[in-house]
Amino acid sequence: MISTQARAAFFRRIHLFHALKDEDLEEIAKLVEESAWDAGQTVFKQGADADRFYIIYQGTVRIAQAEAGGERALAVLVHGDYFGEEALLARRTRSATVRVLDKVNLFSIKRAEFLALVKRFPKLKVAFDVSVASRQLARKIRFDWLRPDEVVYFLARKHEIILGRALSAPILALVAPVLLVAYFFLTHSFFAIFGAGLLILLIIGWAVWNWIDWGNDFYIVTNQRAIWLEKVIGLYDSRQEAPLSTLLSVGVETDITGRLLDYGTVIVRTYVGKIPFSHVAHPYEAAHIIEEQWSRSKQSASHLEKEAMRNVLRQKMGLAVTANPADASIAEKLAPPSIYRRSTLKVIMDRWFKLRLEDSGTITYRKHWYVLVRQTLQPSVLILLVAFGMVARLATLARTPGQRLFDAAKTPPIDTTMLALPILLIPLMAWWIYQYVDWRNDIFQVTPDQILDIDKKPFGTEARRAAPLENILSTESERKGLAGYILNYGTVYITVGAAHLDFEDVLDPTTVQADIDRRREARVAQKREAEAAAERERMSDWLVAYHENEGELRQHDGPREAGPKSG
């Protein structure tokens, strides 16, 4: 049985209870019931009556939702997570099934007591509202680039007041068509009513554009990173993110209006700058969620280090060694990502133009085929013109009596135009091949230990820029312009210390960014593990040597002699 003090201390680390006093937490700690569940058991099923709220004290559970043909996994929750509140607050049946993955200890609160707590503590209600809204939005919007072991804890758009501001201009602009309609009733002018209708259509399109633009920006916090997604349809698409391990601080900025309407900007500061969660509702709740996940990431790293140290000591003392979860984590990050799904068209394009290759652990990217089209446009047009000229000349020779392609009586025996045009094709083809080779030689690579930007001119010099993966501080991907959005190409910006490397005009920049981040994290984990292993080896040698010689040291040390007595 876990003590009341231990329960209260555990609740203090969960963002839900940050605003509660110590005596309130102790009261809740006495209120909760404790239960143990074995692996494979079902806590509750989808469609069941909602009777309790649960908090995981130890172990993991899997949440899944029934779909046509099976189940869809929603999340795997761990120590400190909670579930079951959504159905209680909405007063409906369970929307998902929760199963135990390994042995778990749960705290639970009965429905009536839970609703009484939410009513008694308004800030607790706000915290639950933020969590429920995030989970509901995460179920509606599936981000393919999220990793299989990644859980979304916060997902939000900008506050509705920002949407209201964006729609205010189109609403005010309605004055113009209203005046034109009034003018039409006075003059019966066709141009007035036509102009009013056209303006209304344009204003509606403007308003719809602003609404969609507002709905396309997202702020996300997972158990691994903080992310800002920004998209302008047809013009701009960017994803800026930072692993939780690189965070330095989390702050909140609000103005008078924000304090009145409870919205503001959460500033997530990293080694190289900041990621602003601009104009989000309940900013302090969002900040506490980020801080909780940040703290968890540090605790997880510390736990893995201690477990590794135990294994080294057990190995040197001839005892059984438990599996190191860090090794599986590194292997998983090095495995090919499941998010890189290619359509049939993309497979064909890759075969022809080789935009992405992976060989012996090295991923190679080339610029999008649209860049090749731009580079080869002029020679391609000229080649087509020459080819058209050859066809036209052949048609002329066929229609003109007395003219033939080959005439032995003439010198030269072949038609001079048909002789000149193929010769003209030779430099044009050489020009086209040069542009193709130039495009093909401009590559970007991600190896297991570094990134490279290689630009090699045909028959010319080669420029090569490289940086170790572990020195990468941040990455950002974006698509700009209508062509970039439709053809799905853009640039990945990589910050390495004070320098920058840009993977320009690559296919599917968000996937390229995911590849780089995955390799970087695996490299950092490997290097950190190697350094920690060396340190553990050194310390374990000292500890084992002390353990083996402890008896001898005590025997030689003997009792200490008493000092001279005074007086």
Coordinates of C-alpha atoms in Angstrom, one line a residue:
M1 CA 0.0 0.0 0.0
I2 CA 1.4 3.3 -1.0
S3 CA 1.5 6.0 1.7
T4 CA -0.6 9.2 1.5
Q5 CA 2.5 11.3 1.4
A6 CA 4.0 9.3 -1.5
R7 CA 0.7 9.6 -3.4
A8 CA 0.6 13.3 -2.9
A9 CA 4.2 13.7 -4.0
F10 CA 3.4 11.7 -7.1
F11 CA 0.4 13.8 -8.0
R12 CA 2.5 17.0 -7.6
R13 CA 4.5 15.9 -10.6
I14 CA 1.4 15.6 -12.9
H15 CA 0.4 18.8 -14.7
L16 CA -3.3 18.3 -13.8
F17 CA -2.6 19.2 -10.2
H18 CA -0.1 22.0 -10.4
A19 CA -2.5 24.6 -9.1
L20 CA -3.6 22.6 -6.1
K21 CA -2.3 23.1 -2.6
D22 CA -0.5 20.4 -0.6
E23 CA -3.4 19.9 1.7
D24 CA -5.7 19.4 -1.4
L25 CA -3.3 16.9 -2.9
E26 CA -3.3 14.9 0.4
E27 CA -7.0 15.0 0.4
I28 CA -7.1 13.5 -3.1
A29 CA -4.4 11.0 -2.1
K30 CA -6.7 9.7 0.6
L31 CA -9.6 9.6 -1.8
V32 CA -8.1 7.5 -4.6
E33 CA -8.2 3.7 -4.6
E34 CA -5.2 1.5 -5.5
S35 CA -5.5 -1.6 -7.7
A36 CA -3.0 -4.0 -9.4
W37 CA -3.5 -5.5 -12.9
D38 CA -1.6 -8.2 -14.7
A39 CA -0.5 -8.1 -18.3
G40 CA -3.3 -8.9 -20.7
Q41 CA -6.1 -7.8 -18.5
T42 CA -8.6 -5.2 -19.8
V43 CA -9.3 -2.2 -17.6
F44 CA -12.4 -1.3 -19.6
K45 CA -13.8 -1.9 -23.0
Q46 CA -15.1 0.5 -25.6
G47 CA -18.8 1.1 -25.1
A48 CA -18.8 0.3 -21.4
D49 CA -20.3 2.6 -18.8
A50 CA -17.8 5.2 -17.4
D51 CA -17.5 4.7 -13.7
R52 CA -13.9 5.7 -12.8
F53 CA -10.9 8.0 -13.6
Y54 CA -7.5 6.3 -13.7
I55 CA -3.9 7.4 -13.1
I56 CA -1.0 5.1 -13.9
Y57 CA 1.4 4.8 -10.9
Q58 CA 3.5 2.0 -12.4
G59 CA 3.4 0.0 -15.7
T60 CA 2.0 0.6 -19.2
V61 CA -1.4 0.3 -20.8
R62 CA -2.5 0.4 -24.5
I63 CA -5.4 2.4 -25.7
A64 CA -7.1 1.2 -28.9
Q65 CA -10.3 2.1 -30.7
A66 CA -12.4 -0.3 -32.8
E67 CA -12.5 0.4 -36.5
A68 CA -13.9 -1.5 -39.5
G69 CA -11.8 -4.6 -39.8
G70 CA -10.0 -4.3 -36.5
E71 CA -8.6 -1.9 -33.9
R72 CA -6.5 1.3 -34.2
A73 CA -3.9 1.9 -31.6
L74 CA -4.3 5.4 -30.2
A75 CA -1.5 5.5 -27.6
V76 CA 0.6 3.6 -25.1
L77 CA 0.5 5.3 -21.7
V78 CA 3.1 5.0 -19.0
H79 CA 3.9 6.1 -15.4
G80 CA 2.2 9.4 -14.6
D81 CA -0.3 9.3 -17.5
Y82 CA -4.1 9.1 -16.9
F83 CA -7.2 8.0 -18.8
G84 CA -10.9 7.7 -18.5
E85 CA -11.7 11.4 -17.9
E86 CA -13.2 12.1 -21.3
A87 CA -16.2 9.8 -20.9
L88 CA -16.8 11.0 -17.4
L89 CA -16.8 14.7 -18.3
A90 CA -19.0 14.1 -21.4
R91 CA -21.2 11.8 -19.4
R92 CA -21.2 9.1 -22.1
T93 CA -19.8 5.5 -22.6
R94 CA -16.1 4.6 -23.1
S95 CA -14.8 5.6 -26.5
A96 CA -11.8 3.2 -26.5
T97 CA -10.5 0.0 -24.9
V98 CA -7.7 0.0 -22.4
R99 CA -5.5 -3.1 -22.0
V100 CA -2.6 -3.7 -19.7
L101 CA 0.7 -4.3 -21.5
D102 CA 2.7 -5.3 -18.4
K103 CA 1.9 -5.4 -14.7
V104 CA 0.4 -2.1 -13.7
N105 CA -0.6 -0.3 -10.5
L106 CA -3.5 2.1 -11.0
F107 CA -5.0 4.9 -8.9
S108 CA -8.7 5.4 -9.5
I109 CA -11.4 7.8 -8.4
K110 CA -15.1 7.0 -8.6
R111 CA -17.3 8.9 -11.0
A112 CA -19.2 11.0 -8.4
E113 CA -16.0 11.9 -6.5
F114 CA -14.2 12.8 -9.7
L115 CA -17.0 15.1 -10.9
A116 CA -17.1 16.7 -7.4
L117 CA -13.4 17.4 -7.6
V118 CA -13.7 19.0 -11.0
K119 CA -16.5 21.2 -9.8
R120 CA -14.6 22.1 -6.6
F121 CA -11.3 23.1 -8.4
P122 CA -11.9 25.1 -11.6
K123 CA -8.3 25.0 -12.6
L124 CA -8.4 21.2 -12.5
K125 CA -11.4 21.4 -14.9
V126 CA -9.3 23.6 -17.2
A127 CA -6.4 21.2 -17.2
F128 CA -8.8 18.3 -18.1
D129 CA -10.4 20.4 -20.9
V130 CA -6.9 21.0 -22.5
S131 CA -6.1 17.3 -22.3
V132 CA -9.4 16.2 -23.7
A133 CA -9.3 18.7 -26.5
S134 CA -5.8 17.6 -27.4
R135 CA -6.7 13.9 -27.5
Q136 CA -9.8 14.5 -29.6
L137 CA -7.9 16.6 -32.1
A138 CA -5.1 14.0 -32.2
R139 CA -7.7 11.3 -33.1
K140 CA -9.1 13.4 -36.0
I141 CA -5.7 14.5 -37.4
R142 CA -3.1 11.8 -38.1
F143 CA 0.4 13.0 -38.6
D144 CA 2.2 10.3 -40.7
W145 CA 5.7 11.6 -39.6
L146 CA 5.1 10.7 -35.9
R147 CA 7.1 7.8 -34.7
P148 CA 5.4 4.5 -33.6
D149 CA 6.5 5.1 -30.0
E150 CA 5.5 8.8 -29.9
V151 CA 2.5 9.9 -27.9
V152 CA 0.8 13.3 -28.3
Y153 CA 0.1 15.0 -25.0
F154 CA -0.7 18.5 -26.3
L155 CA -2.2 19.5 -29.7
A156 CA -3.8 22.8 -30.3
R157 CA -4.4 25.5 -32.9
K158 CA -4.3 29.3 -32.2
H159 CA -7.0 30.7 -30.1
E160 CA -10.4 31.4 -31.7
I161 CA -9.8 35.1 -31.1
I162 CA -7.1 35.0 -33.8
L163 CA -9.7 33.5 -36.2
G164 CA -12.0 36.2 -35.3
R165 CA -9.4 38.8 -36.1
A166 CA -8.7 37.1 -39.5
L167 CA -12.4 37.1 -40.4
S168 CA -13.0 40.7 -39.3
A169 CA -11.5 42.2 -42.4
P170 CA -13.7 40.2 -44.8
I171 CA -16.7 41.0 -42.7
L172 CA -15.9 44.7 -42.9
A173 CA -15.3 44.4 -46.6
L174 CA -19.0 43.4 -47.0
V175 CA -19.8 47.1 -46.8
A176 CA -18.7 47.5 -50.4
P177 CA -21.2 45.0 -52.0
V178 CA -24.0 46.2 -49.7
L179 CA -23.4 49.8 -51.0
L180 CA -23.4 48.4 -54.6
V181 CA -26.7 46.6 -54.0
A182 CA -28.2 49.9 -52.6
Y183 CA -26.9 51.7 -55.7
F184 CA -28.5 49.0 -57.9
F185 CA -32.0 49.6 -56.3
L186 CA -31.5 53.3 -57.0
T187 CA -30.2 53.1 -60.6
H188 CA -31.0 49.5 -61.7
S189 CA -27.5 49.4 -63.0
F190 CA -26.4 45.9 -64.2
F191 CA -22.8 46.7 -63.5
A192 CA -23.7 47.5 -59.9
I193 CA -25.4 44.2 -59.2
F194 CA -22.7 42.3 -61.1
G195 CA -20.0 44.0 -59.2
A196 CA -21.8 43.3 -55.9
G197 CA -22.1 39.6 -56.7
L198 CA -18.4 39.4 -57.8
L199 CA -17.3 41.1 -54.6
I200 CA -19.4 38.8 -52.4
L201 CA -17.8 35.8 -54.0
L202 CA -14.3 37.2 -53.6
I203 CA -15.0 38.1 -49.9
I204 CA -16.4 34.6 -49.2
G205 CA -13.3 33.1 -50.8
W206 CA -11.1 35.4 -48.7
A207 CA -12.9 34.4 -45.5
V208 CA -12.7 30.7 -46.3
W209 CA -9.0 31.1 -47.0
N210 CA -8.4 32.8 -43.7
W211 CA -10.4 30.1 -41.9
I212 CA -8.4 27.3 -43.5
D213 CA -5.1 29.1 -42.9
W214 CA -6.0 29.4 -39.2
G215 CA -6.9 25.7 -39.1
N216 CA -3.6 24.6 -40.7
D217 CA -1.2 25.8 -37.9
F218 CA -0.6 23.4 -35.0
Y219 CA 1.4 23.3 -31.8
I220 CA 2.3 19.8 -30.7
V221 CA 4.0 18.3 -27.6
T222 CA 4.8 14.6 -27.6
N223 CA 6.8 12.4 -25.2
Q224 CA 9.9 13.2 -27.4
R225 CA 9.7 16.7 -28.9
A226 CA 8.0 20.1 -29.1
I227 CA 6.7 20.9 -32.6
W228 CA 5.3 23.9 -34.5
L229 CA 3.6 23.2 -37.8
E230 CA 2.8 26.1 -40.0
K231 CA 1.2 25.9 -43.4
V232 CA -0.2 28.4 -46.0
I233 CA -2.0 26.5 -48.7
G234 CA -0.1 26.5 -51.9
L235 CA 2.6 28.8 -50.6
Y236 CA 4.3 27.7 -47.5
D237 CA 4.7 24.5 -45.4
S238 CA 7.1 24.3 -42.4
R239 CA 7.8 22.1 -39.4
Q240 CA 10.0 23.4 -36.7
E241 CA 10.8 21.1 -33.8
A242 CA 13.2 20.4 -30.9
P243 CA 13.8 17.2 -29.0
L244 CA 12.8 17.6 -25.3
S245 CA 16.4 16.8 -24.3
T246 CA 17.5 20.1 -26.0
L247 CA 15.1 22.4 -24.1
L248 CA 16.5 25.1 -21.8
S249 CA 13.4 26.8 -20.5
V250 CA 9.6 27.2 -20.9
G251 CA 7.9 30.6 -20.4
V252 CA 4.6 32.3 -21.1
E253 CA 3.9 35.7 -22.5
T254 CA 0.5 37.4 -22.4
D255 CA -1.1 40.8 -22.8
I256 CA -4.2 42.3 -21.2
T257 CA -6.5 40.8 -23.7
G258 CA -4.8 37.4 -23.4
R259 CA -5.2 37.5 -19.6
L260 CA -8.8 38.3 -19.9
L261 CA -9.6 35.6 -22.4
D262 CA -6.9 33.1 -21.2
Y263 CA -4.7 32.9 -24.2
G264 CA -1.0 33.8 -24.8
T265 CA 2.3 32.6 -26.2
V266 CA 4.3 29.7 -24.8
I267 CA 8.0 30.2 -25.5
V268 CA 10.0 27.0 -25.7
R269 CA 13.7 28.0 -25.6
T270 CA 16.4 25.6 -27.0
Y271 CA 20.1 25.8 -27.6
V272 CA 19.7 27.8 -30.9
G273 CA 16.6 29.9 -30.3
K274 CA 13.0 29.4 -29.5
I275 CA 9.8 27.7 -30.7
P276 CA 6.8 30.0 -30.0
F277 CA 3.4 28.5 -29.4
S278 CA 1.7 31.7 -30.4
H279 CA -1.8 32.7 -29.1
V280 CA -2.8 29.3 -27.7
A281 CA -5.7 28.9 -25.3
H282 CA -4.8 28.2 -21.7
P283 CA -1.1 28.9 -22.2
Y284 CA -0.1 28.1 -18.6
E285 CA -1.6 24.6 -18.9
A286 CA 0.3 24.1 -22.1
A287 CA 3.5 25.2 -20.4
H288 CA 3.0 22.8 -17.5
I289 CA 2.5 19.9 -20.0
I290 CA 5.7 20.7 -21.7
E291 CA 7.6 21.0 -18.4
E292 CA 6.2 17.6 -17.3
Q293 CA 7.3 15.9 -20.5
W294 CA 10.7 17.6 -20.3
S295 CA 11.1 16.4 -16.7
R296 CA 10.1 12.9 -17.7
S297 CA 12.7 12.8 -20.5
K298 CA 15.4 13.7 -18.0
Q299 CA 14.2 11.1 -15.5
S300 CA 14.1 8.5 -18.2
A301 CA 17.7 9.2 -19.2
S302 CA 18.8 9.0 -15.5
H303 CA 17.0 5.7 -15.0
L304 CA 18.6 4.2 -18.1
E305 CA 22.0 5.2 -16.9
K306 CA 21.5 3.6 -13.4
E307 CA 20.2 0.4 -15.0
A308 CA 23.2 0.2 -17.2
M309 CA 25.5 0.7 -14.2
R310 CA 23.8 -2.1 -12.4
N311 CA 24.2 -4.4 -15.4
V312 CA 28.0 -3.7 -15.6
L313 CA 28.4 -4.5 -11.9
R314 CA 26.3 -7.6 -12.2
Q315 CA 28.4 -8.7 -15.2
K316 CA 31.7 -8.2 -13.4
M317 CA 30.4 -10.1 -10.3
G318 CA 29.1 -13.0 -12.4
L319 CA 25.4 -12.3 -11.9
A320 CA 22.6 -12.4 -14.5
V321 CA 22.3 -9.2 -16.7
T322 CA 19.0 -7.7 -17.7
A323 CA 18.4 -6.4 -21.2
N324 CA 19.2 -2.8 -21.7
P325 CA 16.2 -0.9 -23.1
A326 CA 18.5 1.8 -24.5
D327 CA 19.9 -0.7 -27.0
A328 CA 16.5 -1.5 -28.4
S329 CA 15.7 2.2 -28.6
I330 CA 18.8 2.9 -30.7
A331 CA 18.1 0.0 -32.9
E332 CA 14.6 1.2 -33.5
K333 CA 15.8 4.7 -34.4
L334 CA 18.2 3.2 -36.9
A335 CA 15.5 1.0 -38.5
P336 CA 14.0 2.3 -41.7
P337 CA 11.1 4.7 -40.8
S338 CA 7.6 3.5 -41.5
I339 CA 6.5 7.1 -42.3
Y340 CA 8.2 7.0 -45.8
R341 CA 5.3 5.7 -47.9
R342 CA 5.7 6.0 -51.6
S343 CA 2.9 6.0 -54.2
T344 CA 3.3 4.1 -57.5
L345 CA 4.0 7.3 -59.3
K346 CA 6.7 8.2 -56.7
V347 CA 8.3 4.7 -57.1
I348 CA 8.5 5.2 -60.9
M349 CA 10.0 8.7 -60.5
D350 CA 12.5 7.3 -58.0
R351 CA 13.6 4.7 -60.6
W352 CA 14.0 7.2 -63.3
F353 CA 15.4 10.1 -61.4
K354 CA 16.7 8.4 -58.2
L355 CA 15.5 11.2 -55.8
R356 CA 16.2 9.0 -52.7
L357 CA 18.5 6.1 -52.4
E358 CA 19.5 4.1 -49.3
D359 CA 22.5 1.9 -49.5
S360 CA 24.8 0.4 -46.8
G361 CA 23.3 2.8 -44.1
T362 CA 23.8 5.9 -46.2
I363 CA 20.7 7.8 -47.5
T364 CA 21.3 9.9 -50.6
Y365 CA 18.9 12.6 -51.8
R366 CA 18.9 14.5 -55.1
K367 CA 17.0 17.6 -55.9
H368 CA 13.4 17.3 -57.1
W369 CA 12.8 16.4 -60.8
Y370 CA 11.2 19.8 -61.1
V371 CA 14.7 21.3 -60.7
L372 CA 15.9 19.0 -63.5
V373 CA 13.1 20.3 -65.7
R374 CA 14.1 23.9 -65.0
Q375 CA 17.7 23.2 -65.7
T376 CA 17.1 21.3 -68.9
L377 CA 14.2 23.5 -70.1
Q378 CA 16.2 25.5 -72.7
P379 CA 18.0 22.7 -74.3
S380 CA 14.8 20.6 -74.2
V381 CA 12.9 23.3 -76.0
L382 CA 15.6 23.7 -78.7
I383 CA 15.8 19.9 -79.1
L384 CA 12.1 19.7 -79.7
L385 CA 12.2 22.6 -82.1
V386 CA 15.0 20.9 -84.1
A387 CA 13.0 17.6 -84.0
F388 CA 9.9 19.4 -85.2
G389 CA 12.0 21.0 -88.0
M390 CA 13.2 17.6 -89.1
V391 CA 9.6 16.2 -89.2
A392 CA 8.4 19.3 -91.0
R393 CA 11.3 19.0 -93.5
L394 CA 10.5 15.3 -94.2
A395 CA 6.8 16.2 -94.7
T396 CA 7.9 19.0 -97.2
L397 CA 10.1 16.6 -99.1
A398 CA 7.3 14.0 -99.2
R399 CA 4.8 16.6 -100.6
T400 CA 7.1 18.4 -103.1
P401 CA 7.6 16.7 -106.5
G402 CA 11.2 16.3 -107.6
Q403 CA 12.6 16.6 -104.1
R404 CA 13.9 13.5 -102.2
L405 CA 15.8 12.9 -99.0
F406 CA 18.5 11.0 -100.9
D407 CA 19.6 12.0 -104.4
A408 CA 22.8 10.4 -105.7
A409 CA 23.0 13.1 -108.5
K410 CA 23.5 15.8 -105.9
T411 CA 26.4 16.8 -103.8
P412 CA 26.0 16.0 -101.0
P413 CA 23.6 13.2 -101.8
I414 CA 21.4 13.9 -98.7
D415 CA 19.1 16.9 -98.3
T416 CA 21.2 19.7 -96.7
T417 CA 18.6 20.7 -94.2
M418 CA 18.2 17.1 -93.0
L419 CA 22.0 16.9 -92.8
A420 CA 22.3 20.1 -90.8
L421 CA 19.5 19.6 -88.3
P422 CA 20.9 16.3 -86.8
I423 CA 24.4 17.9 -86.6
L424 CA 22.8 20.8 -84.7
L425 CA 21.3 18.2 -82.3
I426 CA 24.8 17.1 -81.1
P427 CA 25.7 20.2 -79.1
L428 CA 22.1 20.5 -77.9
M429 CA 22.1 17.0 -76.6
A430 CA 25.5 17.6 -75.0
W431 CA 24.1 20.7 -73.3
W432 CA 21.1 18.6 -72.0
I433 CA 23.4 15.9 -70.7
Y434 CA 25.6 18.4 -69.0
Q435 CA 22.6 19.9 -67.2
Y436 CA 21.4 16.4 -66.3
V437 CA 24.8 15.4 -64.9
D438 CA 25.0 18.7 -63.0
W439 CA 21.6 17.9 -61.4
R440 CA 22.6 14.3 -60.7
N441 CA 25.9 15.3 -59.1
D442 CA 24.3 17.8 -56.6
I443 CA 23.4 15.4 -53.8
F444 CA 22.8 15.4 -50.0
Q445 CA 23.7 12.5 -47.8
V446 CA 22.9 11.3 -44.3
T447 CA 25.3 8.6 -43.1
P448 CA 25.3 6.9 -39.7
D449 CA 27.6 9.6 -38.3
Q450 CA 27.4 12.8 -40.5
I451 CA 25.5 14.8 -43.1
L452 CA 27.0 16.0 -46.3
D453 CA 26.2 18.5 -49.0
I454 CA 28.1 17.6 -52.2
D455 CA 28.0 19.8 -55.3
K456 CA 30.1 18.5 -58.2
K457 CA 30.3 20.3 -61.5
P458 CA 30.7 18.1 -64.6
F459 CA 34.3 18.2 -65.6
G460 CA 34.8 20.7 -62.8
T461 CA 35.4 21.1 -59.1
E462 CA 33.7 19.4 -56.3
A463 CA 32.4 21.3 -53.2
R464 CA 31.8 19.2 -50.1
R465 CA 30.4 20.4 -46.8
A466 CA 30.0 17.9 -43.9
A467 CA 29.0 18.0 -40.3
P468 CA 28.8 15.4 -37.5
L469 CA 25.2 14.3 -36.7
E470 CA 25.8 14.9 -33.0
N471 CA 26.6 18.6 -33.6
I472 CA 23.1 19.3 -35.2
L473 CA 21.2 21.6 -32.9
S474 CA 17.9 22.0 -34.8
T475 CA 16.2 21.2 -38.1
E476 CA 13.4 22.9 -39.9
S477 CA 11.6 21.9 -43.2
E478 CA 9.5 24.1 -45.4
R479 CA 7.7 24.1 -48.8
K480 CA 7.3 27.4 -50.5
G481 CA 5.3 28.5 -53.5
L482 CA 2.5 26.7 -55.4
A483 CA 4.9 24.4 -57.2
G484 CA 6.6 23.4 -53.9
Y485 CA 3.2 22.6 -52.4
I486 CA 1.7 20.7 -55.3
L487 CA 4.9 18.7 -56.2
N488 CA 5.8 18.3 -52.5
Y489 CA 9.4 19.6 -52.5
G490 CA 11.2 22.1 -50.4
T491 CA 14.2 22.8 -48.2
V492 CA 15.4 21.3 -44.9
Y493 CA 17.4 23.9 -42.9
I494 CA 20.0 22.3 -40.6
T495 CA 21.7 24.4 -37.8
V496 CA 25.1 23.1 -36.8
G497 CA 26.7 25.4 -34.2
A498 CA 27.1 28.8 -35.9
A499 CA 26.9 27.3 -39.4
H500 CA 23.9 26.2 -41.5
L501 CA 23.5 23.4 -44.1
D502 CA 20.6 23.5 -46.4
F503 CA 19.2 20.4 -48.2
E504 CA 17.6 22.4 -51.0
D505 CA 14.7 21.4 -53.3
V506 CA 14.4 17.8 -51.9
L507 CA 11.4 15.6 -52.4
D508 CA 9.1 15.4 -49.3
P509 CA 11.1 17.7 -47.0
T510 CA 9.3 16.6 -43.8
T511 CA 10.4 13.0 -44.4
V512 CA 14.0 14.1 -45.1
Q513 CA 13.9 16.1 -41.8
A514 CA 12.6 13.0 -40.0
D515 CA 15.4 10.9 -41.5
I516 CA 18.0 13.4 -40.3
D517 CA 16.4 13.7 -36.8
R518 CA 16.2 10.0 -36.5
R519 CA 19.9 9.5 -37.4
R520 CA 21.0 12.4 -35.2
E521 CA 19.2 11.0 -32.2
A522 CA 20.6 7.5 -32.8
R523 CA 24.1 8.9 -33.2
V524 CA 23.8 11.1 -30.1
A525 CA 22.5 8.1 -28.1
Q526 CA 25.3 5.9 -29.4
K527 CA 28.0 8.4 -28.5
R528 CA 26.5 9.1 -25.1
E529 CA 26.2 5.4 -24.4
A530 CA 29.8 4.9 -25.4
E531 CA 31.0 7.6 -23.1
A532 CA 28.8 6.4 -20.3
A533 CA 29.9 2.8 -20.8
A534 CA 33.6 3.9 -20.5
E535 CA 32.8 5.8 -17.3
R536 CA 30.7 2.9 -15.9
E537 CA 33.6 0.5 -16.7
R538 CA 36.1 2.6 -14.8
M539 CA 33.8 3.1 -11.8
S540 CA 32.8 -0.6 -11.7
D541 CA 36.4 -1.6 -11.6
W542 CA 36.9 0.5 -8.5
L543 CA 33.7 -0.8 -6.9
V544 CA 34.5 -4.5 -7.7
A545 CA 38.1 -4.1 -6.4
Y546 CA 36.8 -2.5 -3.2
H547 CA 34.2 -5.3 -2.8
E548 CA 36.9 -8.0 -3.3
N549 CA 39.3 -6.4 -0.9
E550 CA 36.8 -5.1 1.7
G551 CA 37.6 -7.7 4.3
E552 CA 41.3 -7.3 3.9
L553 CA 41.1 -3.6 4.1
R554 CA 39.1 -3.7 7.3
Q555 CA 41.5 -6.3 8.9
H556 CA 44.6 -4.2 8.2
D557 CA 42.9 -1.0 9.3
G558 CA 42.1 -2.4 12.8
P559 CA 40.6 -0.3 15.6
R560 CA 41.7 3.3 15.9
E561 CA 43.9 4.2 18.9
A562 CA 42.3 6.4 21.5
G563 CA 43.8 9.9 21.7
P564 CA 45.4 11.3 24.9
K565 CA 43.0 12.0 27.7
S566 CA 42.9 15.5 29.0
G567 CA 43.0 16.5 32.6

